[in-house]
Tab-separated table of C-alpha atoms in Angstrom:
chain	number	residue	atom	x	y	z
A	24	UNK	CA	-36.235	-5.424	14.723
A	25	UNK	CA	-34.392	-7.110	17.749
A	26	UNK	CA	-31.387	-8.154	16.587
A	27	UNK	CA	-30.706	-11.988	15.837
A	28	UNK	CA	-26.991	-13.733	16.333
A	29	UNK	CA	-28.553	-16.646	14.816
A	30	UNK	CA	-28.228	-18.012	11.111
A	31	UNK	CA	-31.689	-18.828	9.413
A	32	UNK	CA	-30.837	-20.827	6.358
A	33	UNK	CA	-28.479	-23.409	4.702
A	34	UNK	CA	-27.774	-23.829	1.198
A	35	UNK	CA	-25.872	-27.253	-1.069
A	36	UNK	CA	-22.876	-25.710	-3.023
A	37	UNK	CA	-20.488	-27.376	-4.819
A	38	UNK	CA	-17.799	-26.599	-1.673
A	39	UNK	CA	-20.018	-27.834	0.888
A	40	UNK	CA	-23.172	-26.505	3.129
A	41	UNK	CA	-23.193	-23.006	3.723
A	42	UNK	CA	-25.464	-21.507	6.370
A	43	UNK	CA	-26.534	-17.693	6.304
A	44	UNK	CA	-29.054	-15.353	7.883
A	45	UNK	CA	-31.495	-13.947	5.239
A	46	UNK	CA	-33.628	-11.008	6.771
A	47	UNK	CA	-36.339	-8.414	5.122
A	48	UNK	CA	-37.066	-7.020	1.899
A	49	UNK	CA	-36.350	-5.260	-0.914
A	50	UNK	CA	-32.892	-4.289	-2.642
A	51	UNK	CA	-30.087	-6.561	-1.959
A	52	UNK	CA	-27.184	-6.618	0.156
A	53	UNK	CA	-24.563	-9.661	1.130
A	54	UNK	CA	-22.758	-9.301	3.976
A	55	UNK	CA	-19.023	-10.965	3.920
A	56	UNK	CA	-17.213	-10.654	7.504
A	57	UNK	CA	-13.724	-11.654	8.237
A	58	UNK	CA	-11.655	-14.277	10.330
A	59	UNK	CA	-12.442	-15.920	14.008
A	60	UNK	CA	-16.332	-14.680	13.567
A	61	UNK	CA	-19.586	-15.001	11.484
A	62	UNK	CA	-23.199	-13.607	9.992
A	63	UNK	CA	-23.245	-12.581	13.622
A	64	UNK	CA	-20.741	-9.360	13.436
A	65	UNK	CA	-23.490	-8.003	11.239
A	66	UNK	CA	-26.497	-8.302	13.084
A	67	UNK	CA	-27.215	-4.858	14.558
A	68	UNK	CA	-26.531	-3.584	10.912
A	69	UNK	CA	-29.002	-6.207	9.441
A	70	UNK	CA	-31.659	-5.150	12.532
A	71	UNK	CA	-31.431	-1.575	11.271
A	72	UNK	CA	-31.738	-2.283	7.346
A	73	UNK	CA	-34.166	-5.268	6.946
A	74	UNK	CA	-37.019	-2.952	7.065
A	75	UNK	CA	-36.197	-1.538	3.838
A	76	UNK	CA	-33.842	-4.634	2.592
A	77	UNK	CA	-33.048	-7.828	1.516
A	78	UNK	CA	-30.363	-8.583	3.818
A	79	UNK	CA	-27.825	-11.665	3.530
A	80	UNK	CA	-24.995	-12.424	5.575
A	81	UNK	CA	-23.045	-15.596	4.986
A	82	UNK	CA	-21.001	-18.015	7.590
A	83	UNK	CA	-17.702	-18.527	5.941
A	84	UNK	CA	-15.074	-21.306	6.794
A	85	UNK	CA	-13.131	-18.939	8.648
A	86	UNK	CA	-13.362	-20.856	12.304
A	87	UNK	CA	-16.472	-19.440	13.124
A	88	UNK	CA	-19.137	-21.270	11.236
A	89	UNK	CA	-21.207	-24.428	12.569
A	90	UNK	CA	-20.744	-26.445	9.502
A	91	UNK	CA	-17.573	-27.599	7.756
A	92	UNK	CA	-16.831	-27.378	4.131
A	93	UNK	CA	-16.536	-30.878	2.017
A	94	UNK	CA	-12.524	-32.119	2.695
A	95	UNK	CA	-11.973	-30.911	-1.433
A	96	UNK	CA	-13.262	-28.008	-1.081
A	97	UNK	CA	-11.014	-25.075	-2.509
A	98	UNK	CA	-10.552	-22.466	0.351
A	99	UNK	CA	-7.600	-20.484	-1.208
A	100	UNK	CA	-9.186	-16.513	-1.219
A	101	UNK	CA	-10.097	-17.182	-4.980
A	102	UNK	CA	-11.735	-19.955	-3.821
A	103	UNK	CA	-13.753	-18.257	-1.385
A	104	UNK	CA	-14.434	-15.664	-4.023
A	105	UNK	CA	-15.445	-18.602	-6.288
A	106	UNK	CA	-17.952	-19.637	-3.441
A	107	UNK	CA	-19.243	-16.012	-2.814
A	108	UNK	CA	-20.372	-15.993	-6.212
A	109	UNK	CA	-21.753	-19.372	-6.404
A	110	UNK	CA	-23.902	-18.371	-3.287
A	111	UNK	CA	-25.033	-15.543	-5.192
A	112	UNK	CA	-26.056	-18.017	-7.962
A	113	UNK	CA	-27.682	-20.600	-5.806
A	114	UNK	CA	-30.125	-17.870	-4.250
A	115	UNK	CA	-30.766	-16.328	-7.707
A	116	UNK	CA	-29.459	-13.039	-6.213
A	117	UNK	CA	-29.103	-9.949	-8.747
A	118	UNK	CA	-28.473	-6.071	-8.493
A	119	UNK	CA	-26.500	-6.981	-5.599
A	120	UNK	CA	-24.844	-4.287	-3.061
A	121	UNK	CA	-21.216	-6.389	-1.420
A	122	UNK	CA	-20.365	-5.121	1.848
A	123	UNK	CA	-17.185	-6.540	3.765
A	124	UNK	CA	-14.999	-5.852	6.724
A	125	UNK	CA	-12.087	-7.519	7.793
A	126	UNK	CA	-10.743	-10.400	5.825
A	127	UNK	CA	-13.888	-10.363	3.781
A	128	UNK	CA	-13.158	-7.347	2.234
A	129	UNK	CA	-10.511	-8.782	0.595
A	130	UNK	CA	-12.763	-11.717	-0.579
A	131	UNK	CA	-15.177	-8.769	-2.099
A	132	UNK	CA	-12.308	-7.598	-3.662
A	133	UNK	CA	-11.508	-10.835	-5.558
A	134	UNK	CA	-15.510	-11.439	-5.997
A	135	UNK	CA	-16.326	-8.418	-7.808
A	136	UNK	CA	-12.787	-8.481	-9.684
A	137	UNK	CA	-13.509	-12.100	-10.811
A	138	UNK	CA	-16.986	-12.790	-10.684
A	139	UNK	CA	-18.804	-8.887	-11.133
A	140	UNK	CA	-21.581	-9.769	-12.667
A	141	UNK	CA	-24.013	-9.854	-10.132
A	142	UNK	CA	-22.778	-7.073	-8.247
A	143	UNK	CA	-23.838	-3.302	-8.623
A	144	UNK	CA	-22.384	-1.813	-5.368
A	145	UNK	CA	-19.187	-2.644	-3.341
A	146	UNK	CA	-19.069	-1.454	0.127
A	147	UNK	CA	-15.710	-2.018	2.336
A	148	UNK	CA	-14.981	-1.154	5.476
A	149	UNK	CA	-11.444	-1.861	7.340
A	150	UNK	CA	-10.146	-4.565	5.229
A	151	UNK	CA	-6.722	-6.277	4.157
A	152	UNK	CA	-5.963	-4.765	0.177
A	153	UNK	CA	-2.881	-4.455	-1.920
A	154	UNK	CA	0.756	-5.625	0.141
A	155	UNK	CA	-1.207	-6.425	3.414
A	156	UNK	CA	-2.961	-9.618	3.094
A	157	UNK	CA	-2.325	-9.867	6.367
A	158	UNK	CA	-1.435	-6.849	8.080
A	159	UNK	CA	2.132	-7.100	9.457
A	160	UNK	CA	0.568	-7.402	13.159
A	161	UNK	CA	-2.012	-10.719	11.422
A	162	UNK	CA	0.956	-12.178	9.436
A	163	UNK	CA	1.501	-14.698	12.478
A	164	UNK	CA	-1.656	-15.980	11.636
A	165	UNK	CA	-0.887	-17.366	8.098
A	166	UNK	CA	2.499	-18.200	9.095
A	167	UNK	CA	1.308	-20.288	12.213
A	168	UNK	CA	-0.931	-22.403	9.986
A	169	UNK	CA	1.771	-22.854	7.332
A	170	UNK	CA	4.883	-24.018	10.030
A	171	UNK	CA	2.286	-25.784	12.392
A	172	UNK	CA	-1.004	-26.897	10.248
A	173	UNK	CA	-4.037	-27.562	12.833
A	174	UNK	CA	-1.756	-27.875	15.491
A	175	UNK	CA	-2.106	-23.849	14.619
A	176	UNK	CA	-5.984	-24.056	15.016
A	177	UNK	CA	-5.389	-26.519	18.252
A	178	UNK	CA	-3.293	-23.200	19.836
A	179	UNK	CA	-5.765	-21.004	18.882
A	180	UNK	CA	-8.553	-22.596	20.968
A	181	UNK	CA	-6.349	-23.402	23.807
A	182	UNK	CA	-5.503	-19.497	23.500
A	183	UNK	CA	-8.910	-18.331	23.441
A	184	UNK	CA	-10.611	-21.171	25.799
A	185	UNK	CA	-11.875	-18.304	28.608
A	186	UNK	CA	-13.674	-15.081	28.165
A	187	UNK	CA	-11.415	-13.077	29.091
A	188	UNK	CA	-9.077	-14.301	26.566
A	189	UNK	CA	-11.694	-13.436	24.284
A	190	UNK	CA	-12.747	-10.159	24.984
A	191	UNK	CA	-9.179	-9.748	25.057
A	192	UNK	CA	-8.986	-10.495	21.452
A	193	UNK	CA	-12.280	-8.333	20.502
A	194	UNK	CA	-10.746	-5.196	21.934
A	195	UNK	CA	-7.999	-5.440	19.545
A	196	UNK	CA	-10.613	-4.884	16.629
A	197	UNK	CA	-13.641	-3.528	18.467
A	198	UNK	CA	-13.921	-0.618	20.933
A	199	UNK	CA	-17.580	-2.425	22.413
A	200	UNK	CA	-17.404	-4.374	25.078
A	201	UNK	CA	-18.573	-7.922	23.735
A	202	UNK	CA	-21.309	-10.087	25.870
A	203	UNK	CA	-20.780	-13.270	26.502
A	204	UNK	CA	-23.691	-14.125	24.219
A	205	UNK	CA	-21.424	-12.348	20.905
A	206	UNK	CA	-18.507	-14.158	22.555
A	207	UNK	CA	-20.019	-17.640	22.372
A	208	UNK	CA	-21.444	-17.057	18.704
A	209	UNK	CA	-18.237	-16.266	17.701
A	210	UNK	CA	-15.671	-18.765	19.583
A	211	UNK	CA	-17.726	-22.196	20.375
A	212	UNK	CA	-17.736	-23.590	16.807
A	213	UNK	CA	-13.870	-23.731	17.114
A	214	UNK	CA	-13.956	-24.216	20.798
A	215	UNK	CA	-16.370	-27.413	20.233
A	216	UNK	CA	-13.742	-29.919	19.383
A	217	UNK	CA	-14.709	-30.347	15.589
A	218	UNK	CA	-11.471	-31.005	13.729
A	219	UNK	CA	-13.135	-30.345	10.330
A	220	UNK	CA	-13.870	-26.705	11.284
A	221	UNK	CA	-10.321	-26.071	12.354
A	222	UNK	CA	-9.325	-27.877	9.124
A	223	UNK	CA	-11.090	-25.122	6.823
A	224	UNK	CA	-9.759	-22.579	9.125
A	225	UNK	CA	-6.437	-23.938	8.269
A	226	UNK	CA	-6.677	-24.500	4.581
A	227	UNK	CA	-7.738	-20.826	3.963
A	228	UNK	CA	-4.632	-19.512	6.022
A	229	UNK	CA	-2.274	-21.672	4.544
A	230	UNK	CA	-3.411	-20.244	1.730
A	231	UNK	CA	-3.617	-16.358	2.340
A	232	UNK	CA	-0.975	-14.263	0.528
A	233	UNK	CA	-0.891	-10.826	-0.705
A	234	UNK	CA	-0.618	-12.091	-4.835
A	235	UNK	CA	-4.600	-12.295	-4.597
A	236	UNK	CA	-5.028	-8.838	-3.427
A	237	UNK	CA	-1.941	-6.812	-5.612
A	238	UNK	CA	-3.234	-8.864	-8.687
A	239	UNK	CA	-7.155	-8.280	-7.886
A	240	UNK	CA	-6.260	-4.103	-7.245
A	241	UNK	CA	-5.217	-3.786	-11.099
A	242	UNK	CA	-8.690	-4.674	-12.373
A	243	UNK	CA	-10.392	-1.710	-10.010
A	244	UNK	CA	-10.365	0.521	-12.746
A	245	UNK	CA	-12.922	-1.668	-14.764
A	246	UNK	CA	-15.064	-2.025	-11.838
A	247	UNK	CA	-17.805	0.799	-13.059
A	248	UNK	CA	-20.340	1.072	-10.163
A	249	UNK	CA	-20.130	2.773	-7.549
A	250	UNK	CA	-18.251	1.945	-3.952
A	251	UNK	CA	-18.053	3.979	-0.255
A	252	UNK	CA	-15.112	3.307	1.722
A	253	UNK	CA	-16.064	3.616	5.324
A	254	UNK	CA	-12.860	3.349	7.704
A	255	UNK	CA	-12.302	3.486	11.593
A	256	UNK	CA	-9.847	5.689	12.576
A	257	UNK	CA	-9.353	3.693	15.587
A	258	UNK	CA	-7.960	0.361	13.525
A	259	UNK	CA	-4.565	-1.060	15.223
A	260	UNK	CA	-4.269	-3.255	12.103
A	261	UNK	CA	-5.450	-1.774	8.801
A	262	UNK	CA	-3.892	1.470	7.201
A	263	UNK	CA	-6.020	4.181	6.710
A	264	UNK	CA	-3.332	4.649	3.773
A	265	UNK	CA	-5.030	1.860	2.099
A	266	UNK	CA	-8.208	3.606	2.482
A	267	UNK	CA	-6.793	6.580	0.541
A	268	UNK	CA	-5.149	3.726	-2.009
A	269	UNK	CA	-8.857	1.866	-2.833
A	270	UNK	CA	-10.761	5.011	-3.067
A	271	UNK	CA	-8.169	5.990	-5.826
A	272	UNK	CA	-7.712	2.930	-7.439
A	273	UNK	CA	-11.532	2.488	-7.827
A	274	UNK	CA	-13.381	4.806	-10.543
A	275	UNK	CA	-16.233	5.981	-9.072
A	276	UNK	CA	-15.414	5.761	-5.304
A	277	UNK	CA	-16.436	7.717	-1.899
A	278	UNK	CA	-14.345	7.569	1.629
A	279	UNK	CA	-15.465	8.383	5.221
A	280	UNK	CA	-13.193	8.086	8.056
A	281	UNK	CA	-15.406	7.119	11.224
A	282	UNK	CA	-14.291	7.901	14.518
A	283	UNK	CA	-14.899	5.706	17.680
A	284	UNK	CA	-14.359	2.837	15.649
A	285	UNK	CA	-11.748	-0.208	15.408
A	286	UNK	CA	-11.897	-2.484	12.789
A	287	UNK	CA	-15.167	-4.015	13.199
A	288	UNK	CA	-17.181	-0.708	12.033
A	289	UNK	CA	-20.141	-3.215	12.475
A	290	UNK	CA	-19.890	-3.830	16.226
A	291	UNK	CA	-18.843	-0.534	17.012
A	292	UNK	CA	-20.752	1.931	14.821
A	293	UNK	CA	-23.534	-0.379	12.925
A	294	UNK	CA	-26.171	2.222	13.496
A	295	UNK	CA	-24.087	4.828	11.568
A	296	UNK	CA	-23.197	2.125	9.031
A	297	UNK	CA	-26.391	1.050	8.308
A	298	UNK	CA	-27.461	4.691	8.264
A	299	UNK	CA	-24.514	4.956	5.298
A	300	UNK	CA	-25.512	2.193	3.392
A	301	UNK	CA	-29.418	3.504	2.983
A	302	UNK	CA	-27.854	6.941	1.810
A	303	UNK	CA	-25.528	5.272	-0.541
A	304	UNK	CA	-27.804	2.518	-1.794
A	305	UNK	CA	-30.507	5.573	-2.610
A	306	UNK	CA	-27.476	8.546	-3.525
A	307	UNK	CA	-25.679	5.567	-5.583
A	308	UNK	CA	-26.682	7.171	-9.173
A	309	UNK	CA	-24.838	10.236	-7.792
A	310	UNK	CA	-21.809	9.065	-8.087
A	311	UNK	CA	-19.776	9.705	-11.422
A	312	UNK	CA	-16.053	10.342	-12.561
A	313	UNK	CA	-15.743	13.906	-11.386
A	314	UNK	CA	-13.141	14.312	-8.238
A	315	UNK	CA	-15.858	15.931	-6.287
A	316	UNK	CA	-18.123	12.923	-6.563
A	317	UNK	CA	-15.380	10.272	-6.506
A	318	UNK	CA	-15.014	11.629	-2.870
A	319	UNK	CA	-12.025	13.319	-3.049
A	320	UNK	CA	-12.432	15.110	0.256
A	321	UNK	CA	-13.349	12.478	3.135
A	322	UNK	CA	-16.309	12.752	5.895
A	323	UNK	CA	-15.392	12.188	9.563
A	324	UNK	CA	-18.805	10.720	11.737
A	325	UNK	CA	-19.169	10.619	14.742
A	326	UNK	CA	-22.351	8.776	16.341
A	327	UNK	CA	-23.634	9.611	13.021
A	328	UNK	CA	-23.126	13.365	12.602
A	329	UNK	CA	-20.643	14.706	10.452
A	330	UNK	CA	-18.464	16.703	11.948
A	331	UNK	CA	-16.462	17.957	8.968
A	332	UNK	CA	-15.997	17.321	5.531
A	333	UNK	CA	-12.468	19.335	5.249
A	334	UNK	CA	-10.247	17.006	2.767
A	335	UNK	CA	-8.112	14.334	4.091
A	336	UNK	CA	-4.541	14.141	3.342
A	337	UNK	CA	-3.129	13.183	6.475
A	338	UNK	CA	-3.919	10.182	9.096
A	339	UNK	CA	-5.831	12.051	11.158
């Protein structure tokens, strides 16, 4: 399937219209990316999957999406949580598998900590968790909306108003060289002049603090289905220390280091990720309580190979 940077549906919440991209069938999985981009970081992934899946990926209000939230709307992370799971709601969804990377991983965090019951399987890739909600280097970013408010957003698209600034930008989190087709996806809703899209960019990062994440990490133990870690162990923001920290603090959890990959695993690896997700979705009842199946020993990948599967106690 040729792979679509396009949203095909919209849905009324109580926050505001949401639009999403809603491709194949079969067993469920939402897709929740992180800030300055959309449904669109997922779309090779989604290409690779929808033959044998339902797969969802939603546009949230972090500067990216084409349609603003309702001026009310509560975009604090449990907020966004609280919309993640009224999404799920709206669209009936059930049995579903989460999968997040960036800033969205933190939002699955607080989705399946708060609202679980819709949600079977958690997958994360590079993601904020525990003290670093930000990361130190992404700190500037909350900080800049708090001292400045959208004069913060107004910086940010004067900062990012060429392509090169851009790609600039996407080679801090992805190792792939982005076309200007990606780039426009991702930058022209808060390069188009619409104040209420910088707005919700704003209230979220005003908002973002590391209480949501510390508090939401001391209810992983109760989460009792099963979750794979997959990391790039070419991230210049997220710790592959945290890696080690969720796959411990979570039950019945697996981690894979990938190499060749930033922090956008789904730019620069999504055939390998989507080739994880189809093992873990069908290996899922595999996992139990043991160390050996809570993944004690991690998986390097390369291209989609393994390469070893020696344990991991250093940063490699």
């Amino acid at each position: 399937m040729v792979a679509s940077l396009h949203t095909n549906g919209e849905v009324s919440l109580p926050q505001g219209i949401v639009r999403y991209r809603d491709e194949g069938t079969g067993p469920t999985l939402v897709f929740i990316h992180g800030l300055l981009v959309n449904s669109a970081l997922w779309r090779d992934v989604i290409a690779a999957l929808s033959g044998q899946f339902r797969c969802i990926a939603l546009d949230l209000p972090f500067g990216a999406q084409t349609v603003p939230l309702h001026a009310d709307a509560d975009l604090s992370p449990s907020g966004i949580a609280q919309l993640i799971a009224d999404f799920l709601v709206a669209l009936d969804l059930h049995d579903v598998t989460l999968v997040g990377n960036d800033t969205g991983g933190a939002m699955c965090q607080l989705t399946i900590v708060n609202h679980p019951e819709r949600i079977t399987r958690l997958i994360l890739t590079n993601c904020d968790a525990f003290e670093d909600f930000f990361p130190p280097l992404l700190k500037p970013f909350a900080s800049g909306a708090q001292l400045f408010g959208t004069r913060f957003a107004d910086f940010l698209t004067w900062a990012l108003q060429t392509k090169r600034a851009q790609r600039v930008l996407m080679a801090t989190v992805s190792l792939r060289h982005a076309d200007d087709e990606t780039l426009d996806a991702y930058f022209s809703a808060l390069r188009s002049g619409n104040r209420e899209i910088r707005r919700d960019l704003i209230q979220f990062l005003k908002q973002v603090s590391n209480r949501y994440t510390i508090e939401a990490a001391k209810s992983f133990q109760h989460f009792q289905h099963p979750v794979l870690i997959l990391w790039g162990k070419n991230d210049l923001f997220f710790s592959a220390h945290n890696a080690r920290r969720l796959q411990q603090a979570f039950p019945h959890a697996r981690l894979e280091f990938v190499s060749r990959s930033r922090a956008f695993v789904p730019e620069d690896q999504p055939v390998l990720l989507a080739q994880k997700i189809v093992e873990f979705v069908g290996e899922s009842s595999a996992f139990g309580s043991n160390r050996e199946e809570r993944g004690e020993s991690a998986s390097e990948f390369v291209d989609g190979s393994a390469v070893s599967t020696t344990p991991t106690t250093k940063e490699e």
